[in-house]
Structure formats: C-alpha cells, structure tokens
C-alpha cells in the first residue's frame, strides 16, 4: 500500500517561513500529480498548491507569491516552501497524490497523508 508522510509543520510567527515535506513510500513507479491541501476545523479541505509530473504548478490565490511547491520525482517527494506566513495559513496541511502508478501496473487514484499542523501565531 502506498503511504504519504508529511513533515515540517510547527509553530511560526507571522511573517515567518516553514518548509513542508511529503514523501511517498511503496513500490512506486510514478505519480502523475501531487498536491498540498489544508483544512481548519469546521471548514472544508481546500487545495493549496498542486504540481504535475512535468512540474506544471497551480496555486490558490491566497498563497500566490508566498508559497512554492516543488517535487523530486526520484524521491517521490513534494515540498512546500511557505514564506510570509499569515494567521490565516494556520491549518492542518495534507499531502495528496493522484494516479500513483505502482510497479506492476496497478494505479492508486487518490492517496492522502495524515497531515501536519501549521500554526502561525505571535
């Protein structure tokens, strides 16, 4: 079974920076798209940034210019560099993978990590 493990969350002051990491484990051949989502209690989970296997990226408007998503296909990992963090960025951040191609040809279409807490506060 494919697993996604996030790391790098924590407490940071407004204006500060954090770098999140997500590494996929398993017998993986390729992952078409990976993304970061976030969720706060009482709210629906929202897309923060996505990155395709060819490194094409998309960002939600609220993080454009502040966050940068990147991926390392060799490691089946993605990263989220978060700069100029704001209180509204406080959330649990989840790693997501779409169309995970397993060695042998089987695909997993939706895989979620367990999340990492990001808290932006003075």
mmCIF file of C-alpha atoms in Angstrom:
data_model
loop_
_atom_site.group_PDB
_atom_site.id
_atom_site.type_symbol
_atom_site.label_atom_id
_atom_site.label_comp_id
_atom_site.label_asym_id
_atom_site.label_seq_id
_atom_site.Cartn_x
_atom_site.Cartn_y
_atom_site.Cartn_z
ATOM 1 C CA UNK A 1 0.000 0.000 0.000
ATOM 2 C CA UNK A 2 1.229 3.492 -0.845
ATOM 3 C CA UNK A 3 1.674 5.858 2.070
ATOM 4 C CA UNK A 4 2.308 9.595 2.197
ATOM 5 C CA UNK A 5 4.133 11.031 5.189
ATOM 6 C CA UNK A 6 4.231 14.772 5.832
ATOM 7 C CA UNK A 7 6.773 16.597 7.947
ATOM 8 C CA UNK A 8 7.981 20.107 8.649
ATOM 9 C CA UNK A 9 4.963 21.622 10.336
ATOM 10 C CA UNK A 10 5.161 23.593 13.527
ATOM 11 C CA UNK A 11 4.659 26.937 15.187
ATOM 12 C CA UNK A 12 5.889 30.057 13.448
ATOM 13 C CA UNK A 13 5.365 33.785 13.904
ATOM 14 C CA UNK A 14 3.532 35.870 11.318
ATOM 15 C CA UNK A 15 5.902 36.759 8.520
ATOM 16 C CA UNK A 16 7.997 33.690 9.155
ATOM 17 C CA UNK A 17 8.689 30.676 6.982
ATOM 18 C CA UNK A 18 8.280 26.922 7.050
ATOM 19 C CA UNK A 19 9.102 24.182 4.594
ATOM 20 C CA UNK A 20 6.832 21.159 4.432
ATOM 21 C CA UNK A 21 7.914 17.841 3.019
ATOM 22 C CA UNK A 22 5.938 14.839 1.851
ATOM 23 C CA UNK A 23 7.490 11.562 0.860
ATOM 24 C CA UNK A 24 5.605 8.704 -0.718
ATOM 25 C CA UNK A 25 6.594 5.183 0.205
ATOM 26 C CA UNK A 26 5.835 1.936 -1.519
ATOM 27 C CA UNK A 27 6.698 0.201 -4.739
ATOM 28 C CA UNK A 28 6.053 3.303 -6.839
ATOM 29 C CA UNK A 29 6.808 3.725 -10.496
ATOM 30 C CA UNK A 30 5.450 7.248 -10.895
ATOM 31 C CA UNK A 31 2.950 9.736 -9.505
ATOM 32 C CA UNK A 32 1.113 11.894 -12.030
ATOM 33 C CA UNK A 33 0.067 14.708 -9.704
ATOM 34 C CA UNK A 34 0.823 15.614 -6.121
ATOM 35 C CA UNK A 35 -0.618 18.449 -4.105
ATOM 36 C CA UNK A 36 -0.889 20.156 -0.778
ATOM 37 C CA UNK A 37 -4.304 20.706 0.777
ATOM 38 C CA UNK A 38 -5.155 22.341 4.072
ATOM 39 C CA UNK A 39 -8.067 22.221 6.466
ATOM 40 C CA UNK A 40 -9.123 24.030 9.612
ATOM 41 C CA UNK A 41 -11.841 22.781 11.977
ATOM 42 C CA UNK A 42 -15.328 23.449 10.634
ATOM 43 C CA UNK A 43 -14.087 24.176 7.128
ATOM 44 C CA UNK A 44 -13.809 22.071 4.037
ATOM 45 C CA UNK A 45 -10.432 20.935 2.855
ATOM 46 C CA UNK A 46 -9.010 23.301 0.255
ATOM 47 C CA UNK A 47 -6.344 22.950 -2.370
ATOM 48 C CA UNK A 48 -3.241 24.995 -1.656
ATOM 49 C CA UNK A 49 -0.928 24.012 -4.488
ATOM 50 C CA UNK A 50 -0.512 21.194 -6.966
ATOM 51 C CA UNK A 51 2.305 20.000 -9.141
ATOM 52 C CA UNK A 52 2.194 17.611 -12.059
ATOM 53 C CA UNK A 53 4.837 15.113 -13.015
ATOM 54 C CA UNK A 54 6.125 17.590 -15.611
ATOM 55 C CA UNK A 55 6.432 20.249 -12.870
ATOM 56 C CA UNK A 56 3.452 22.332 -14.009
ATOM 57 C CA UNK A 57 2.111 24.062 -10.905
ATOM 58 C CA UNK A 58 -1.083 25.704 -9.710
ATOM 59 C CA UNK A 59 -1.728 27.743 -6.583
ATOM 60 C CA UNK A 60 -4.756 29.026 -4.783
ATOM 61 C CA UNK A 61 -4.913 32.812 -4.992
ATOM 62 C CA UNK A 62 -4.305 33.395 -1.298
ATOM 63 C CA UNK A 63 -0.817 31.860 -1.391
ATOM 64 C CA UNK A 64 0.438 33.067 -4.761
ATOM 65 C CA UNK A 65 3.755 34.826 -4.397
ATOM 66 C CA UNK A 66 4.296 33.401 -0.918
ATOM 67 C CA UNK A 67 4.269 29.613 -1.318
ATOM 68 C CA UNK A 68 6.267 27.499 -3.722
ATOM 69 C CA UNK A 69 5.575 23.850 -4.443
ATOM 70 C CA UNK A 70 8.255 21.612 -5.888
ATOM 71 C CA UNK A 71 8.794 17.913 -6.438
ATOM 72 C CA UNK A 72 11.572 15.400 -6.641
ATOM 73 C CA UNK A 73 10.448 12.544 -8.843
ATOM 74 C CA UNK A 74 13.474 10.463 -7.924
ATOM 75 C CA UNK A 75 12.375 10.512 -4.284
ATOM 76 C CA UNK A 76 8.608 10.601 -4.972
ATOM 77 C CA UNK A 77 8.511 13.650 -2.751
ATOM 78 C CA UNK A 78 6.981 17.105 -2.804
ATOM 79 C CA UNK A 79 7.797 20.188 -0.818
ATOM 80 C CA UNK A 80 6.006 23.381 0.091
ATOM 81 C CA UNK A 81 8.122 26.402 0.876
ATOM 82 C CA UNK A 82 5.900 28.795 2.791
ATOM 83 C CA UNK A 83 7.095 32.372 3.211
ATOM 84 C CA UNK A 84 5.476 35.427 4.750
ATOM 85 C CA UNK A 85 3.112 33.224 6.704
ATOM 86 C CA UNK A 86 -0.130 34.714 7.962
ATOM 87 C CA UNK A 87 -2.504 33.703 10.723
ATOM 88 C CA UNK A 88 -4.998 32.556 8.094
ATOM 89 C CA UNK A 89 -2.470 29.965 6.944
ATOM 90 C CA UNK A 90 -2.972 28.083 10.205
ATOM 91 C CA UNK A 91 -4.328 24.658 9.327
ATOM 92 C CA UNK A 92 -3.541 21.003 9.054
ATOM 93 C CA UNK A 93 -1.703 20.531 5.791
ATOM 94 C CA UNK A 94 -2.262 17.302 3.899
ATOM 95 C CA UNK A 95 -0.241 15.733 1.150
ATOM 96 C CA UNK A 96 -2.235 14.259 -1.735
ATOM 97 C CA UNK A 97 -1.305 12.068 -4.653
ATOM 98 C CA UNK A 98 -3.402 11.399 -7.748
ATOM 99 C CA UNK A 99 -2.746 8.470 -10.035
ATOM 100 C CA UNK A 100 0.049 6.678 -8.240
ATOM 101 C CA UNK A 101 1.403 4.063 -10.608
ATOM 102 C CA UNK A 102 2.649 1.022 -8.755
ATOM 103 C CA UNK A 103 5.334 -1.269 -10.080
ATOM 104 C CA UNK A 104 3.444 -3.970 -11.896
ATOM 105 C CA UNK A 105 0.943 -1.559 -13.444
ATOM 106 C CA UNK A 106 -1.702 -1.076 -10.742
ATOM 107 C CA UNK A 107 -2.860 2.503 -10.108
ATOM 108 C CA UNK A 108 -3.977 4.197 -6.917
ATOM 109 C CA UNK A 109 -6.076 7.188 -7.915
ATOM 110 C CA UNK A 110 -6.332 9.020 -4.588
ATOM 111 C CA UNK A 111 -3.888 8.790 -1.702
ATOM 112 C CA UNK A 112 -3.842 11.086 1.337
ATOM 113 C CA UNK A 113 -1.316 11.671 4.050
ATOM 114 C CA UNK A 114 -2.288 12.037 7.689
ATOM 115 C CA UNK A 115 -1.444 15.729 7.849
ATOM 116 C CA UNK A 116 0.934 18.053 9.635
ATOM 117 C CA UNK A 117 -0.100 21.015 11.765
ATOM 118 C CA UNK A 118 0.998 24.513 10.815
ATOM 119 C CA UNK A 119 0.263 27.215 13.366
ATOM 120 C CA UNK A 120 1.005 30.863 12.650
ATOM 121 C CA UNK A 121 0.754 32.921 15.802
ATOM 122 C CA UNK A 122 2.548 35.556 17.830
#
